[in-house]
PDB file of C-alpha atoms in Angstrom:
ATOM      1  CA  UNK A 297      -7.015 -23.462  -2.853  1.00  0.00           C
ATOM      2  CA  UNK A 298      -4.381 -20.980  -1.667  1.00  0.00           C
ATOM      3  CA  UNK A 299      -3.705 -17.479  -2.922  1.00  0.00           C
ATOM      4  CA  UNK A 300      -0.637 -17.009  -5.125  1.00  0.00           C
ATOM      5  CA  UNK A 301       2.330 -15.796  -3.055  1.00  0.00           C
ATOM      6  CA  UNK A 302       2.371 -12.218  -4.432  1.00  0.00           C
ATOM      7  CA  UNK A 303      -1.320 -11.738  -3.778  1.00  0.00           C
ATOM      8  CA  UNK A 304      -1.144 -13.313  -0.305  1.00  0.00           C
ATOM      9  CA  UNK A 305       1.808 -11.065   0.560  1.00  0.00           C
ATOM     10  CA  UNK A 306      -0.032  -7.958  -0.610  1.00  0.00           C
ATOM     11  CA  UNK A 307      -3.064  -8.844   1.511  1.00  0.00           C
ATOM     12  CA  UNK A 308      -0.836  -9.454   4.546  1.00  0.00           C
ATOM     13  CA  UNK A 309       1.022  -6.146   4.025  1.00  0.00           C
ATOM     14  CA  UNK A 310      -2.312  -4.321   3.797  1.00  0.00           C
ATOM     15  CA  UNK A 311      -3.662  -5.914   6.968  1.00  0.00           C
ATOM     16  CA  UNK A 312      -0.426  -5.445   8.921  1.00  0.00           C
ATOM     17  CA  UNK A 313      -0.538  -1.714   8.174  1.00  0.00           C
ATOM     18  CA  UNK A 314      -4.160  -1.627   9.369  1.00  0.00           C
ATOM     19  CA  UNK A 315      -3.226  -3.510  12.563  1.00  0.00           C
ATOM     20  CA  UNK A 316      -0.280  -1.197  13.199  1.00  0.00           C
ATOM     21  CA  UNK A 317      -2.509   1.888  12.909  1.00  0.00           C
ATOM     22  CA  UNK A 318      -4.927   0.316  15.386  1.00  0.00           C
ATOM     23  CA  UNK A 319      -2.317  -0.881  17.879  1.00  0.00           C
ATOM     24  CA  UNK A 320      -0.260   2.307  17.798  1.00  0.00           C
ATOM     25  CA  UNK A 321      -3.179   4.261  19.206  1.00  0.00           C
ATOM     26  CA  UNK A 322      -2.108   7.619  17.753  1.00  0.00           C
ATOM     27  CA  UNK A 323      -4.221   7.237  14.631  1.00  0.00           C
ATOM     28  CA  UNK A 324      -7.716   6.985  16.088  1.00  0.00           C
ATOM     29  CA  UNK A 325      -8.771  10.235  14.359  1.00  0.00           C
ATOM     30  CA  UNK A 326      -7.208   9.270  11.028  1.00  0.00           C
ATOM     31  CA  UNK A 327      -9.861   9.482   8.298  1.00  0.00           C
ATOM     32  CA  UNK A 328     -10.759   5.988   7.096  1.00  0.00           C
ATOM     33  CA  UNK A 329     -10.118   7.039   3.491  1.00  0.00           C
ATOM     34  CA  UNK A 330      -6.493   7.901   4.316  1.00  0.00           C
ATOM     35  CA  UNK A 331      -6.070   4.761   6.433  1.00  0.00           C
ATOM     36  CA  UNK A 332      -7.288   2.542   3.597  1.00  0.00           C
ATOM     37  CA  UNK A 333      -5.106   4.393   1.086  1.00  0.00           C
ATOM     38  CA  UNK A 334      -2.008   3.876   3.254  1.00  0.00           C
ATOM     39  CA  UNK A 335      -2.854   0.184   3.638  1.00  0.00           C
ATOM     40  CA  UNK A 336      -3.084  -0.083  -0.146  1.00  0.00           C
ATOM     41  CA  UNK A 337       0.241   1.759  -0.470  1.00  0.00           C
ATOM     42  CA  UNK A 338       1.874  -0.859   1.761  1.00  0.00           C
ATOM     43  CA  UNK A 339       0.419  -3.641  -0.389  1.00  0.00           C
ATOM     44  CA  UNK A 340       1.688  -1.881  -3.512  1.00  0.00           C
ATOM     45  CA  UNK A 341       5.175  -1.407  -2.037  1.00  0.00           C
ATOM     46  CA  UNK A 342       5.278  -5.072  -1.052  1.00  0.00           C
ATOM     47  CA  UNK A 343       4.356  -6.141  -4.590  1.00  0.00           C
ATOM     48  CA  UNK A 344       7.022  -3.851  -6.052  1.00  0.00           C
ATOM     49  CA  UNK A 345       9.637  -5.350  -3.769  1.00  0.00           C
ATOM     50  CA  UNK A 346       8.510  -8.878  -4.612  1.00  0.00           C
ATOM     51  CA  UNK A 347       8.749  -8.060  -8.327  1.00  0.00           C
ATOM     52  CA  UNK A 348      12.274  -6.655  -7.921  1.00  0.00           C
ATOM     53  CA  UNK A 349      13.477  -9.788  -6.147  1.00  0.00           C
ATOM     54  CA  UNK A 350      12.473 -12.181  -8.926  1.00  0.00           C
ATOM     55  CA  UNK A 351      15.626 -13.210 -10.769  1.00  0.00           C
ATOM     56  CA  UNK A 352      14.096 -14.017 -14.148  1.00  0.00           C
ATOM     57  CA  UNK A 353      10.314 -13.894 -14.032  1.00  0.00           C
ATOM     58  CA  UNK A 354       8.336 -15.755 -16.634  1.00  0.00           C
ATOM     59  CA  UNK A 355       6.033 -13.756 -18.887  1.00  0.00           C
ATOM     60  CA  UNK A 356       3.137 -15.071 -16.803  1.00  0.00           C
ATOM     61  CA  UNK A 357       4.740 -13.922 -13.537  1.00  0.00           C
ATOM     62  CA  UNK A 358       5.479 -10.489 -14.973  1.00  0.00           C
ATOM     63  CA  UNK A 359       1.958 -10.133 -16.293  1.00  0.00           C
ATOM     64  CA  UNK A 360       0.403 -11.340 -13.058  1.00  0.00           C
ATOM     65  CA  UNK A 361       2.473  -8.945 -10.949  1.00  0.00           C
ATOM     66  CA  UNK A 362       1.642  -6.046 -13.268  1.00  0.00           C
ATOM     67  CA  UNK A 363      -2.032  -6.976 -12.934  1.00  0.00           C
ATOM     68  CA  UNK A 364      -1.765  -7.088  -9.118  1.00  0.00           C
ATOM     69  CA  UNK A 365       0.039  -3.727  -8.979  1.00  0.00           C
ATOM     70  CA  UNK A 366      -2.588  -2.146 -11.203  1.00  0.00           C
ATOM     71  CA  UNK A 367      -5.407  -3.698  -9.202  1.00  0.00           C
ATOM     72  CA  UNK A 368      -4.048  -2.345  -5.915  1.00  0.00           C
ATOM     73  CA  UNK A 369      -3.556   1.122  -7.421  1.00  0.00           C
ATOM     74  CA  UNK A 370      -7.057   1.247  -8.896  1.00  0.00           C
ATOM     75  CA  UNK A 371      -9.008  -0.858  -6.396  1.00  0.00           C
ATOM     76  CA  UNK A 372     -12.702  -0.092  -6.876  1.00  0.00           C
ATOM     77  CA  UNK A 373     -13.382  -0.777  -3.197  1.00  0.00           C
ATOM     78  CA  UNK A 374     -11.398   2.345  -2.279  1.00  0.00           C
ATOM     79  CA  UNK A 375     -13.622   5.320  -1.608  1.00  0.00           C
ATOM     80  CA  UNK A 376     -11.355   7.326  -3.853  1.00  0.00           C
ATOM     81  CA  UNK A 377      -8.578   6.199  -6.163  1.00  0.00           C
ATOM     82  CA  UNK A 378      -7.229   9.727  -5.753  1.00  0.00           C
ATOM     83  CA  UNK A 379      -6.594   8.997  -2.072  1.00  0.00           C
ATOM     84  CA  UNK A 380      -4.307   6.103  -3.065  1.00  0.00           C
ATOM     85  CA  UNK A 381      -2.489   8.324  -5.563  1.00  0.00           C
ATOM     86  CA  UNK A 382      -2.038  11.047  -2.941  1.00  0.00           C
ATOM     87  CA  UNK A 383      -0.799   8.596  -0.311  1.00  0.00           C
ATOM     88  CA  UNK A 384       1.528   6.844  -2.764  1.00  0.00           C
ATOM     89  CA  UNK A 385       2.951  10.175  -3.959  1.00  0.00           C
ATOM     90  CA  UNK A 386       3.537  11.270  -0.364  1.00  0.00           C
ATOM     91  CA  UNK A 387       5.440   8.067   0.404  1.00  0.00           C
ATOM     92  CA  UNK A 388       7.489   8.286  -2.808  1.00  0.00           C
ATOM     93  CA  UNK A 389       8.396  11.964  -2.410  1.00  0.00           C
ATOM     94  CA  UNK A 390       8.560  12.340   1.384  1.00  0.00           C
ATOM     95  CA  UNK A 391       9.356   8.782   2.466  1.00  0.00           C
ATOM     96  CA  UNK A 392       7.333   6.326   4.504  1.00  0.00           C
ATOM     97  CA  UNK A 393       8.566   7.518   7.904  1.00  0.00           C
ATOM     98  CA  UNK A 394       7.939  11.215   7.174  1.00  0.00           C
ATOM     99  CA  UNK A 395       4.482  10.398   5.814  1.00  0.00           C
ATOM    100  CA  UNK A 396       3.581   8.412   8.933  1.00  0.00           C
ATOM    101  CA  UNK A 397       4.935  11.157  11.197  1.00  0.00           C
ATOM    102  CA  UNK A 398       2.758  13.720   9.395  1.00  0.00           C
ATOM    103  CA  UNK A 399      -0.260  11.437   9.711  1.00  0.00           C
ATOM    104  CA  UNK A 400       0.430  11.032  13.423  1.00  0.00           C
ATOM    105  CA  UNK A 401       0.649  14.791  13.987  1.00  0.00           C
ATOM    106  CA  UNK A 402      -2.090  16.100  11.696  1.00  0.00           C
ATOM    107  CA  UNK A 403      -4.214  13.164  10.447  1.00  0.00           C
ATOM    108  CA  UNK A 404      -3.539  14.399   6.910  1.00  0.00           C
ATOM    109  CA  UNK A 405      -1.076  13.439   4.219  1.00  0.00           C
ATOM    110  CA  UNK A 406       1.976  15.658   3.837  1.00  0.00           C
ATOM    111  CA  UNK A 407       1.870  18.322   1.155  1.00  0.00           C
ATOM    112  CA  UNK A 408       3.910  17.471  -1.887  1.00  0.00           C
TER     113      UNK A 408
END
């Protein structure tokens, strides 16, 4: 049995962010808590984009996407839900590129 498309896409977005951190090479000292939070942010952004592109979602689709968004934002496997909130806020207020540049230079999230 396959994963529903939104969930599969979120997992892929998460893992692609993880792979990019690894392949880039500049993030070897990045704390794992921040890395995981940024991977979850990418999954969350992907789900938001998927939700926006649906023309007229059914009540089930809307509910399922809301569930997935909430699950990513409050994933109990994260060491700290606060790390997701901090990473998400940094991306929303500073932008993805600026957040990644700050991570590359200082291994910390930008101040908001």
